[in-house]
Every structure is written in C-alpha cells, then in structure tokens.
XYZ file of C-alpha atoms in Angstrom:
605
model
C -57.883 -5.285 -75.669
C -59.599 -8.418 -74.574
C -59.816 -9.447 -70.932
C -57.708 -12.554 -71.696
C -54.759 -10.358 -73.197
C -54.899 -8.193 -70.195
C -54.787 -11.309 -67.959
C -51.885 -12.568 -69.767
C -50.060 -9.205 -69.435
C -50.681 -9.106 -65.694
C -49.141 -12.468 -65.364
C -46.107 -11.651 -67.431
C -45.376 -8.607 -65.284
C -45.813 -10.324 -62.052
C -43.494 -13.253 -62.838
C -40.298 -11.150 -62.533
C -41.328 -9.770 -59.019
C -41.549 -13.415 -57.738
C -38.203 -14.172 -59.046
C -36.542 -11.287 -57.627
C -38.148 -12.003 -54.113
C -36.714 -15.584 -54.213
C -33.424 -14.375 -55.112
C -33.387 -11.750 -52.472
C -34.367 -14.549 -49.975
C -31.500 -16.906 -51.253
C -28.790 -14.047 -50.852
C -30.054 -12.891 -47.376
C -29.874 -16.487 -46.238
C -26.483 -17.032 -47.556
C -25.312 -13.634 -45.760
C -26.895 -14.896 -42.758
C -24.943 -18.133 -42.910
C -21.857 -16.324 -43.490
C -22.175 -14.119 -40.587
C -22.807 -16.909 -38.149
C -19.728 -18.961 -39.349
C -17.719 -15.646 -39.020
C -19.133 -15.141 -35.588
C -18.183 -18.430 -34.443
C -14.687 -18.305 -35.962
C -13.999 -14.921 -34.443
C -15.173 -16.098 -30.807
C -12.925 -18.993 -31.052
C -9.816 -16.989 -32.152
C -10.572 -14.130 -29.475
C -11.318 -16.704 -26.711
C -8.143 -18.409 -27.823
C -6.154 -15.290 -27.448
C -7.371 -14.215 -23.834
C -4.983 -15.568 -21.111
C -6.090 -17.043 -17.801
C -5.410 -14.376 -15.345
C -6.029 -15.020 -11.625
C -6.497 -12.175 -9.378
C -6.879 -8.419 -10.361
C -7.053 -5.063 -8.656
C -9.343 -4.030 -6.009
C -12.105 -5.714 -5.653
C -10.791 -8.998 -6.525
C -12.780 -10.851 -9.219
C -13.692 -14.501 -9.258
C -10.430 -16.808 -9.840
C -10.198 -17.842 -13.313
C -11.585 -21.272 -14.680
C -9.425 -23.708 -16.678
C -10.562 -23.737 -20.273
C -8.692 -26.788 -21.652
C -10.701 -30.037 -21.812
C -8.535 -32.544 -19.994
C -9.508 -36.078 -18.597
C -10.214 -36.074 -14.859
C -7.430 -35.769 -12.838
C -6.221 -38.805 -10.544
C -4.266 -38.540 -7.452
C -1.509 -39.823 -9.403
C -1.879 -37.229 -12.024
C -1.897 -34.503 -9.425
C 1.213 -35.927 -7.635
C 3.144 -36.103 -11.003
C 2.006 -32.454 -11.977
C 3.508 -31.233 -8.451
C 6.709 -33.321 -8.820
C 7.161 -31.524 -12.219
C 6.661 -28.128 -10.501
C 9.129 -28.961 -7.780
C 11.812 -29.903 -10.308
C 11.133 -26.631 -12.187
C 11.310 -24.577 -9.035
C 14.641 -26.262 -7.999
C 15.926 -25.616 -11.395
C 15.153 -21.907 -11.033
C 17.170 -21.871 -7.722
C 20.149 -23.964 -9.241
C 20.160 -21.507 -12.373
C 20.364 -18.579 -10.083
C 23.575 -19.820 -8.406
C 22.810 -18.179 -5.254
C 22.284 -21.189 -2.916
C 26.002 -21.506 -2.416
C 26.538 -18.076 -0.971
C 23.359 -17.149 0.634
C 20.632 -18.580 2.815
C 17.131 -19.387 1.588
C 13.720 -20.034 3.179
C 10.894 -20.858 0.740
C 7.531 -22.435 0.752
C 4.743 -22.764 -1.694
C 1.440 -24.190 -0.797
C -2.280 -24.514 -1.882
C -4.645 -22.453 -0.015
C -7.449 -24.655 -0.930
C -5.941 -28.131 -0.317
C -3.169 -26.947 2.271
C -0.757 -29.079 0.295
C 2.817 -28.143 -0.105
C 3.901 -27.684 -3.533
C 7.657 -26.752 -2.647
C 9.634 -26.049 0.036
C 13.387 -25.451 0.949
C 14.553 -24.677 4.468
C 10.924 -23.627 5.312
C 11.839 -23.464 8.986
C 15.110 -21.544 8.826
C 14.566 -18.152 10.614
C 15.920 -15.325 8.587
C 15.887 -11.433 8.583
C 12.545 -10.693 6.584
C 13.062 -6.959 5.908
C 9.693 -5.344 4.931
C 7.634 -8.667 4.826
C 7.840 -8.159 8.797
C 4.912 -5.488 7.985
C 2.636 -8.535 7.380
C 2.604 -9.307 11.043
C 1.500 -5.948 12.858
C -0.929 -5.143 9.856
C -2.661 -8.623 10.498
C -2.468 -8.167 14.240
C -4.216 -4.584 13.736
C -7.045 -6.208 11.739
C -7.407 -9.072 14.186
C -7.460 -6.991 17.324
C -9.491 -3.881 15.865
C -11.335 -5.180 12.919
C -10.956 -3.921 9.342
C -13.875 -1.553 9.648
C -11.985 0.149 12.681
C -11.878 3.898 12.463
C -8.797 5.837 13.852
C -9.879 9.023 15.735
C -8.431 12.514 16.053
C -10.889 14.523 18.542
C -11.232 18.055 20.123
C -12.478 18.044 23.788
C -13.290 20.807 26.410
C -14.116 20.615 29.856
C -15.214 24.319 30.055
C -18.758 25.644 29.794
C -19.967 27.186 26.482
C -21.882 30.311 26.723
C -23.285 32.273 23.769
C -20.742 30.540 21.499
C -17.883 31.177 23.827
C -15.778 28.393 25.443
C -14.996 29.624 28.675
C -11.775 27.612 29.077
C -9.292 25.400 27.150
C -9.707 22.772 24.310
C -7.868 19.544 24.027
C -6.755 17.848 20.820
C -6.042 14.078 21.353
C -4.616 11.878 18.911
C -5.302 8.258 18.706
C -2.322 7.135 16.335
C -3.545 8.233 12.903
C -0.270 9.283 10.996
C -2.277 10.405 7.789
C -3.591 13.636 8.943
C -3.179 16.611 6.831
C -3.894 20.365 6.747
C -7.447 19.820 4.963
C -8.330 17.322 8.004
C -7.605 20.009 10.532
C -9.770 22.284 8.518
C -12.506 19.794 8.827
C -12.127 19.705 12.641
C -12.372 23.612 12.696
C -15.566 23.426 10.465
C -17.200 20.861 12.945
C -16.398 23.422 15.863
C -17.770 26.260 13.917
C -21.075 24.462 13.143
C -21.584 24.156 16.839
C -21.900 28.030 16.995
C -18.618 28.607 18.609
C -17.002 31.809 17.942
C -14.268 32.222 20.471
C -12.053 30.170 22.995
C -11.039 31.808 25.873
C -8.331 29.516 26.922
C -5.438 27.320 25.353
C -4.995 24.762 22.930
C -3.618 21.762 24.478
C -1.953 18.771 22.744
C -2.605 15.355 24.132
C -0.365 12.521 22.592
C -0.446 10.376 25.527
C -2.239 7.347 23.715
C 1.430 6.148 22.759
C 4.430 6.415 24.983
C 7.023 9.082 24.685
C 9.815 7.145 22.985
C 9.370 8.368 19.475
C 12.430 6.929 17.665
C 12.136 3.623 16.174
C 15.851 2.695 16.575
C 15.399 3.334 20.425
C 12.269 1.330 21.103
C 13.588 -1.531 18.871
C 16.923 -1.693 20.485
C 18.422 -1.305 16.937
C 22.158 -1.032 16.842
C 21.745 1.205 13.749
C 19.109 3.940 12.621
C 19.163 2.101 8.998
C 16.642 4.898 7.734
C 16.000 8.076 9.613
C 12.080 8.397 10.331
C 10.166 11.247 11.669
C 9.029 10.822 15.341
C 6.298 8.060 15.789
C 3.495 9.687 17.680
C 0.009 9.403 18.516
C -0.760 12.960 17.573
C 0.815 14.468 14.446
C 0.319 15.520 10.776
C 1.928 15.957 7.389
C 4.149 12.806 8.133
C 5.499 14.767 11.041
C 7.421 17.135 8.539
C 7.050 20.439 7.019
C 8.574 22.697 4.472
C 10.014 26.014 4.696
C 9.696 28.136 1.604
C 11.825 31.064 1.274
C 11.045 33.341 -1.801
C 12.004 37.081 -2.449
C 12.342 37.604 1.207
C 9.228 36.154 2.412
C 9.309 32.900 4.476
C 6.261 30.484 4.464
C 5.816 27.305 6.813
C 3.694 24.595 4.935
C 1.585 23.505 6.495
C 0.676 26.599 8.752
C 1.173 26.418 12.590
C 1.223 28.718 15.337
C 3.822 26.573 16.852
C 6.535 27.632 14.564
C 8.341 30.709 15.127
C 10.460 32.230 12.317
C 13.594 34.067 13.037
C 14.909 36.140 10.055
C 18.220 37.538 9.742
C 19.619 39.453 6.688
C 16.949 38.432 4.050
C 16.916 40.157 0.788
C 14.372 40.290 -2.009
C 16.841 41.995 -4.421
C 18.044 38.867 -6.198
C 15.601 37.272 -8.587
C 14.234 34.134 -6.947
C 15.283 30.634 -7.881
C 12.046 28.580 -8.821
C 10.776 26.916 -5.653
C 10.034 23.170 -5.712
C 6.734 22.803 -3.903
C 6.246 19.816 -1.666
C 4.911 16.862 -4.255
C 1.357 16.258 -3.911
C 2.186 12.538 -4.251
C 4.098 12.831 -0.972
C 0.971 14.159 0.766
C -1.642 11.413 1.748
C -4.893 12.401 0.324
C -7.575 12.980 3.082
C -11.098 11.584 2.531
C -14.333 12.244 4.506
C -14.923 10.013 7.411
C -18.034 8.600 6.304
C -16.270 6.508 3.594
C -15.286 2.958 4.654
C -12.359 2.735 2.421
C -9.878 5.000 0.547
C -7.993 4.598 -2.698
C -4.535 3.374 -2.370
C -3.404 4.177 -5.920
C -4.766 6.313 -8.785
C -7.801 4.772 -9.930
C -7.040 5.560 -13.588
C -4.014 3.753 -13.789
C -4.976 0.910 -11.786
C -7.898 0.155 -13.871
C -6.201 0.564 -17.022
C -3.559 -1.887 -16.325
C -5.927 -4.457 -14.493
C -8.255 -4.485 -17.581
C -5.684 -5.407 -20.012
C -5.529 -9.135 -20.940
C -1.756 -9.967 -20.422
C -0.456 -12.511 -22.960
C 2.838 -13.929 -21.642
C 5.662 -13.454 -23.799
C 7.431 -16.666 -25.004
C 10.208 -17.659 -22.706
C 13.701 -17.323 -23.964
C 15.987 -20.065 -23.875
C 17.889 -20.247 -20.589
C 21.772 -20.624 -20.969
C 24.171 -21.378 -18.331
C 25.141 -17.873 -17.686
C 23.410 -15.724 -15.219
C 20.956 -13.185 -16.601
C 21.575 -9.452 -16.120
C 19.901 -7.909 -13.215
C 16.796 -6.051 -14.506
C 17.189 -2.136 -14.389
C 14.059 -1.731 -12.189
C 15.484 -4.132 -9.579
C 18.745 -2.351 -9.676
C 16.834 0.977 -8.927
C 15.111 -0.698 -6.083
C 18.175 -2.159 -4.277
C 19.938 1.196 -4.467
C 18.392 2.490 -1.302
C 17.262 0.759 1.875
C 13.818 -0.604 2.150
C 10.946 -0.412 -0.408
C 9.420 2.923 0.126
C 10.302 5.876 -1.834
C 12.760 8.348 -0.743
C 11.809 11.660 1.082
C 11.721 14.953 -0.869
C 15.042 16.498 -1.030
C 15.777 20.207 0.066
C 16.374 22.651 -2.816
C 19.031 25.726 -2.509
C 20.477 25.950 -5.793
C 22.612 29.063 -5.197
C 23.362 28.171 -1.442
C 22.922 31.750 -0.372
C 20.057 30.813 2.033
C 20.706 29.292 5.376
C 17.740 27.440 6.971
C 17.969 25.787 10.352
C 15.753 24.600 13.303
C 15.894 24.446 16.971
C 13.625 24.258 20.113
C 12.904 27.063 22.658
C 11.914 26.511 26.241
C 8.198 26.539 25.529
C 8.630 23.473 23.117
C 8.007 25.711 20.115
C 10.079 24.919 17.113
C 12.093 27.794 15.973
C 13.137 28.101 12.318
C 16.173 30.536 11.503
C 16.526 31.956 8.128
C 19.259 34.095 6.724
C 20.992 34.905 3.423
C 19.628 36.063 0.093
C 17.847 34.428 -2.642
C 15.246 31.560 -2.527
C 15.177 28.099 -1.100
C 12.892 25.470 0.165
C 13.923 23.024 2.928
C 12.071 20.198 4.294
C 12.483 19.807 8.044
C 11.275 17.340 10.668
C 8.848 18.312 13.411
C 10.704 18.262 16.729
C 7.291 18.141 18.610
C 4.600 16.899 16.181
C 1.981 17.050 18.865
C 2.774 20.725 19.413
C 2.910 21.500 15.737
C -0.561 20.163 15.070
C -2.053 22.015 17.942
C -0.429 25.208 16.553
C -2.008 24.174 13.193
C -5.488 23.972 14.993
C -5.084 27.268 16.545
C -4.069 28.754 13.098
C -7.079 27.229 11.381
C -9.418 28.474 14.291
C -8.154 31.929 13.741
C -8.509 31.645 10.020
C -12.209 30.635 10.249
C -12.944 33.668 12.432
C -12.676 31.894 15.959
C -10.495 33.959 18.271
C -8.343 31.967 20.602
C -7.394 33.847 23.858
C -4.554 31.264 25.003
C -1.606 29.903 23.722
C -0.334 26.287 22.764
C 0.700 23.714 25.440
C 0.609 20.014 26.467
C -1.986 18.546 28.694
C -3.711 15.226 29.402
C -7.540 15.474 28.278
C -9.538 15.424 31.535
C -11.884 12.435 31.922
C -15.038 14.655 32.217
C -14.141 16.490 28.976
C -16.907 17.042 26.332
C -16.438 16.046 22.643
C -16.399 18.901 20.337
C -15.374 17.642 17.099
C -13.828 14.165 15.727
C -12.109 13.334 12.399
C -11.629 9.590 11.426
C -9.588 7.608 8.844
C -10.349 4.058 8.159
C -7.536 1.540 9.423
C -7.987 -0.357 6.291
C -6.747 2.942 4.427
C -3.605 2.917 6.632
C -2.866 -0.925 6.253
C -3.302 -0.523 2.307
C -0.656 2.269 2.393
C 1.694 0.437 4.640
C 1.608 -2.858 2.682
C 1.232 -1.563 -0.987
C 4.114 1.031 -0.701
C 6.121 -0.539 2.099
C 5.837 2.674 4.090
C 8.252 2.317 7.025
C 6.858 5.511 8.816
C 3.231 4.536 8.632
C 4.026 0.772 9.442
C 5.731 1.921 12.781
C 2.323 3.703 13.583
C 0.460 0.589 12.966
C 2.954 -1.231 15.329
C 2.410 1.142 18.087
C -1.286 1.439 17.448
C -1.603 -2.377 18.108
C 0.457 -1.891 21.353
C -1.385 1.074 22.532
C -4.777 -0.536 21.803
C -3.912 -3.329 24.020
C -3.370 -1.006 26.912
C 0.321 0.013 26.295
C 0.184 3.764 26.954
C 3.828 2.938 28.465
C 6.247 0.912 26.842
C 4.136 0.739 23.757
C 6.787 -1.097 21.680
C 7.200 -3.880 24.142
C 3.275 -4.168 24.261
C 3.112 -4.214 20.575
C 5.524 -7.001 20.214
C 3.778 -9.084 22.968
C 0.240 -8.385 21.442
C 1.358 -9.319 17.829
C 2.811 -12.631 19.297
C -0.342 -13.397 21.250
C -2.606 -12.935 18.474
C -0.544 -15.068 16.117
C -0.520 -17.841 18.772
C -4.355 -17.499 19.135
C -4.470 -18.235 15.338
C -2.509 -21.212 15.507
C 0.722 -19.790 14.384
C 3.760 -20.835 16.098
C 5.807 -17.894 17.738
C 8.741 -19.667 19.634
C 11.244 -18.797 16.772
C 9.750 -15.432 15.825
C 11.643 -12.239 16.841
C 9.936 -8.925 16.199
C 11.239 -5.629 17.492
C 9.492 -3.146 15.203
C 6.685 -2.635 12.684
C 8.552 -1.811 9.700
C 11.272 -4.390 9.242
C 14.126 -2.244 9.385
C 15.565 -3.913 12.436
C 17.858 -6.889 11.418
C 17.157 -8.532 14.663
C 13.630 -9.380 13.260
C 13.387 -13.165 12.563
C 10.724 -15.018 10.412
C 10.558 -18.042 8.478
C 8.851 -18.883 5.040
C 6.657 -21.411 7.014
C 5.363 -18.721 9.398
C 4.771 -16.344 6.823
C 2.643 -18.803 4.796
C 0.647 -19.852 7.777
C -0.251 -16.178 8.436
C -1.240 -15.621 4.751
C -3.284 -18.769 4.865
C -4.939 -18.120 8.123
C -5.747 -14.363 6.910
C -7.895 -15.795 4.023
C -10.083 -17.608 6.830
C -11.039 -14.541 8.746
C -13.487 -11.898 8.021
C -10.952 -9.359 7.348
C -9.152 -11.638 4.918
C -10.227 -9.814 1.704
C -9.062 -6.402 3.104
C -5.796 -7.863 4.026
C -5.199 -9.521 0.768
C -6.297 -6.254 -1.133
C -3.551 -4.024 0.962
C -0.934 -6.025 -0.877
C 0.746 -4.661 -4.071
C -0.244 -6.192 -7.330
C 2.259 -7.242 -9.741
C 2.771 -4.945 -12.688
C -0.191 -2.738 -11.600
C 0.645 -0.721 -8.185
C 2.737 -0.352 -5.152
C 6.385 -1.957 -4.939
C 5.471 -4.467 -7.445
C 4.273 -2.179 -10.269
C 7.387 -2.777 -12.391
C 7.925 -6.380 -11.807
C 6.682 -9.635 -13.516
C 5.104 -7.416 -16.643
C 3.840 -9.393 -19.343
C 3.583 -12.727 -17.717
C 0.495 -14.520 -16.158
C 1.577 -13.084 -12.666
C 0.830 -9.432 -13.995
C -2.685 -8.296 -12.507
C -2.606 -11.600 -10.667
C 0.048 -12.104 -8.014
C -0.337 -10.069 -4.747
C 2.464 -9.811 -2.390
C 4.574 -7.981 0.102
C 7.956 -7.184 -0.878
C 11.335 -6.892 1.408
C 14.450 -5.120 0.714
C 17.368 -4.474 2.855
C 21.171 -4.685 2.449
C 21.865 -8.464 2.004
C 18.156 -9.181 2.234
C 15.360 -9.778 -0.096
C 11.814 -11.332 0.460
C 8.500 -11.615 -1.303
C 5.431 -13.315 0.357
C 1.902 -13.517 -0.978
C -0.868 -15.036 -2.970
C -1.177 -15.937 -6.761
C -3.585 -17.893 -8.793
C -2.549 -20.757 -11.205
C -3.914 -21.052 -14.690
C -6.437 -23.680 -13.199
C -7.768 -20.990 -10.906
C -6.212 -22.601 -7.932
C -4.817 -20.056 -5.307
C -1.366 -20.638 -3.945
C 0.509 -19.020 -1.332
C 4.000 -18.436 -1.065
C 7.130 -17.107 0.815
C 10.536 -16.585 -0.107
C 13.097 -15.005 1.994
C 16.862 -14.746 1.085
C 19.853 -13.519 3.157
C 23.109 -12.795 1.351
C 25.228 -10.703 -0.649
C 23.127 -11.242 -4.170
C 19.916 -8.926 -3.489
C 19.561 -8.315 -7.288
C 19.881 -12.065 -8.125
C 17.385 -12.745 -5.136
C 14.736 -10.395 -6.663
C 15.261 -11.945 -10.263
C 14.510 -15.193 -8.630
C 11.414 -14.048 -6.921
C 10.100 -12.995 -10.343
C 10.838 -16.334 -11.702
C 9.219 -18.270 -9.056
C 6.262 -15.929 -8.941
C 5.751 -16.295 -12.700
C 6.197 -20.205 -12.542
C 3.448 -20.212 -9.889
C 1.131 -18.105 -11.963
C 1.808 -20.391 -15.068
C 1.134 -23.571 -13.444
C -1.388 -25.817 -14.781
C -1.953 -29.565 -13.940
C -2.706 -29.972 -17.637
C 0.405 -28.416 -18.940
C 2.551 -30.511 -16.426
C 0.711 -33.868 -17.412
C 1.690 -33.056 -21.050
C 5.516 -32.634 -20.107
C 5.423 -35.898 -18.313
C 3.515 -38.106 -20.537
C-alpha cells in the first residue's frame, strides 16, 4: 500500500469523527437553550403563585414588597384607593347587620404615615375584654425593659459553718407566676453547689412584694367573679394549684410539698384502680435556664411549619344578603368566658373517693381523702407561698440536705445574704399573657407593674395609677380610660379603638416594640388566633390580641397589606352577637391584609 492510499484512508476515517463532534455540539446547544427557556418559564410561574405575605412568626421577617409594576402613585391615587377601602369596610359592617343592635368602635391606620384608613366611633369607650392585657404588658416593658428578669431568691442571715446554715433561710418571690417544680430543684442545686449540707432553722416564705389582697374580683372592685382564678401572689408555683392522685390506696401530691398534710380515712386498695389522668404537660409552663433571654411561646415545630407555608388566598365566595353561618371555631371560642383554655377537670369516674381540703392553724393545707378506688382531683393552693416553701424544703431533703426546722412566714431581713436565685424573662411572661390570653398570668403582670412602682401595699391601685402614668408619658390620653384589673375580666374596664391604636403605634417606636409585637398571637399559626383567618393573606401575617366576654368581642393589632405597608387596627364590639362580631373581625382582618393600592385603582378606573 502506497503512502498516498494510506493518507486517503486516514482522511476518510477522520471525516465521520468531525461530523459527530459537530452534531454533538449542535445537540448540546439545543438542550442548553431549552433548559434556559424552561428555567425562565418555571421561575415566572412559581413567582406568580407565591402570595405576598406580610409578617410571619418570631422573629419577624422584612415586610413584603409589591411585585406588580404600576405607575407612580399620586396623592389623588392614594386618596381614591383609601376611599375604596373605606367603602369596603363599611360594606362589611353593613352586611354583618350588627350595627343596629350593638356598639362598635373601630379604627384602622397606617403605621408609616399615621393616616387614618377607616374609623367608626373611634372615641367611644367600650368594654374591651382581653384586649385590656395590651396596657399592663406595655407598661411592664416600658417600666422594666424587655430584658428584665423576674427573680425568685433564697436568702439567709445566719452564719454558715462547715456547710451548715446555723439558722433560717428565706424564700422570697418577686412576682414570677411561672415557677414549676424543676425550677425549685435548680434553686436547691445552687444551694448544694455552695457546699451546704444542712439547715438548722426554718424555711420561711416571703411574699410581701405584693399586697395580701390575692383575689382579682376584690382588688378590682368587680361585682362578679366572672372566672375563678387562683390567688395572685408574689410567691407561688405551678399556677398556684396542685393535683391529688389516689390510686390503689396510695395518695400523691403533685408537685411535692412539705406544706400539705394528707389525712386518710377508709382508703382501700382492693378495688381495681380507674386509670388516672395526670396533669397535662401543656398546662405546665416549661421552665428554661435563666441564662436564656427569651423562651419559646408555642411548639417550635408547629409554628415553623405553618409559618413556612406560602398561603394562597381562596377565591372569595359571592356574598348574598343572608348572614353567613358562624364558624364552628368561633362558636367553640364563645362557649366559655375569656380566651384562655379551661383548667383541667378532676376525674373520679366511680365517685367512690372523696377528696376535700382545708387549712389548719399553722397555715398548712390539709387534704382529706376517703373512700375506695382511684381518682385525681385538682385543687387550688390556699396559701401558695407556704406551699412553695414546703416544696423547697421537700427538694432540699431529697437532695440530701437536712432541714431542722419547719415552714412559716417571715419578712426577709435587710442584712440577709443571697444563697440562690432563679430567673425567668419578663418577655417570656408577656408572651404567654398576650398569645394565649392567660388571665391568671395577666393579673400577675398587672400587680408586677404596681409592685415595681413601690406598691407593696394596695398593689392593684398602684398598678392602675402606674399604667395610666406611663400611657400619659407616651402621649396617650387617659381621661376616658378605666382599668381595674390586668386580664380584662372586669366589665368596668373601658377603652376606645382610638386609644388602643395609639398604644400599638407608640409601641413600634420604642426599644421593646418588636418584643411587644412578637407577644401577640399570629393568625392561623398560634395562640388564640390559631384557627382564624386560615387560607387568607392574613394567615402568618396579622398579629393581634383577641378579647372575649359575654356580649363583648375585640381584636387589636397589626397586619401588612399586599404592598408591604403596616396597618394598625382596633375593633371593639359590645352587644349580644359575639359570634357575628368575630366573623366581622375576621373579614376586616382579611381585607386589611389583602389591601393594595394597585388593586384599588383597578377597581376605580
């Protein structure tokens, strides 16, 4: 074979390779182009499906930005949009049919511009129910700061020799209503770390930071109890209640305390025990180490899952003239007084066990148990300060620290030395109050404000005066305000929508503003708004304090519009149609969250 033919053969064999390489390049180019086009298309579709959500769960993200391209708005455009919004809100009120047989006070305003979007009787003072809680919680932050820690301390004025306290110890409370048994164990652990092995004297309870008027309906001057609350005290634990469990002849006090004496009569273990319902963990306030600045309000998993979902508003149904049926969740809400959940019920299925309680001359609580079978009963602490002192004594003994004396009451001496301290953040307490509308805890915040201002006597009166003084200092008029308690259970409390929006607006401009806002429940996510405004732009956006009493409903808070503008609103309704009031609140909240200048202009052009 000649070199010429070899060269020709080589050229022939290389030609197809060049062709395949060119074909491959063209194919890959087409694939790349298609991928780019698909990517752009998918991004456009997905972006179109994502709704404009305003605020979410803690911590709050940046407000949403409007994605529609619209011409620059003029003052006339803004005016027309707000006029259309006012017409929409008035239409919602008219359709509800409640204005004829009830009293309304409503205001909706812009946080950024201080412009009134809508108002109806804004200066009418009505019973606000649990939206009252906004005022003592605001005052607590303003007076003490959002980073304030509520302490519970153990002191002694006796010498300590070779690990032995040669005298008494004093347990002093400063108004923390969230203490639980694990917190008492932490106090004991701190005492043990000091090398203390014995206490020769007594364990004294000091609850003198608050006055001795422990019943809300008494210090508020209320004519009715409305809701029976445990004593409001500066020193207590476990929400000032405890459980008595009787099972197969054995009696247990939960949490444990040396201040409770059990008297048994005729108990028998012969009968098979009925299953005991133990105190729900959800009813116990989880304690955290004092080093943490803020504690979670709701379960993290549920809050995150709900907040992360992009909510696409459902299409609005055509509204007829007939009133819509009241939502089942709203019906359930108004079956009982207030927004907070009911306390756990006692269980005694066979009614063969009798459990009663009384006090002895030493201030100890006596629990009398008789009968056969098993049962669980939830009782209120008669003297919460004595109970917790007994709990401390019990835990000291369980830790191997002997206690020679008994339990009693005494004021902590001025020269006493600090042995141990446990703290909870004020922000944690305020979050529990406002998110869950907890009346018991709210009264403690109210008294904490009064006591922190020097009201160790007549704490309730000092609380009212201090709240009003703080409001006045922040430019909020107090002439028409009436506040008699911290929970809003008292019907003599009076506030207007104007005053409530002024407080909410002022809070945003203060250092504790974000903590205060985060304490409110989030629509469709947590607290008393968990089941409201689901599937709308208000879900994971609107934050507010609810209010519910017989013939009273209220909703006050914040919501972002679709343009990312933050609006402040307050709706207070007094009258017989509580369910319909709450329906109206939902619709107004949804309308606020769905508002957009662009949409309003389209409707008016």
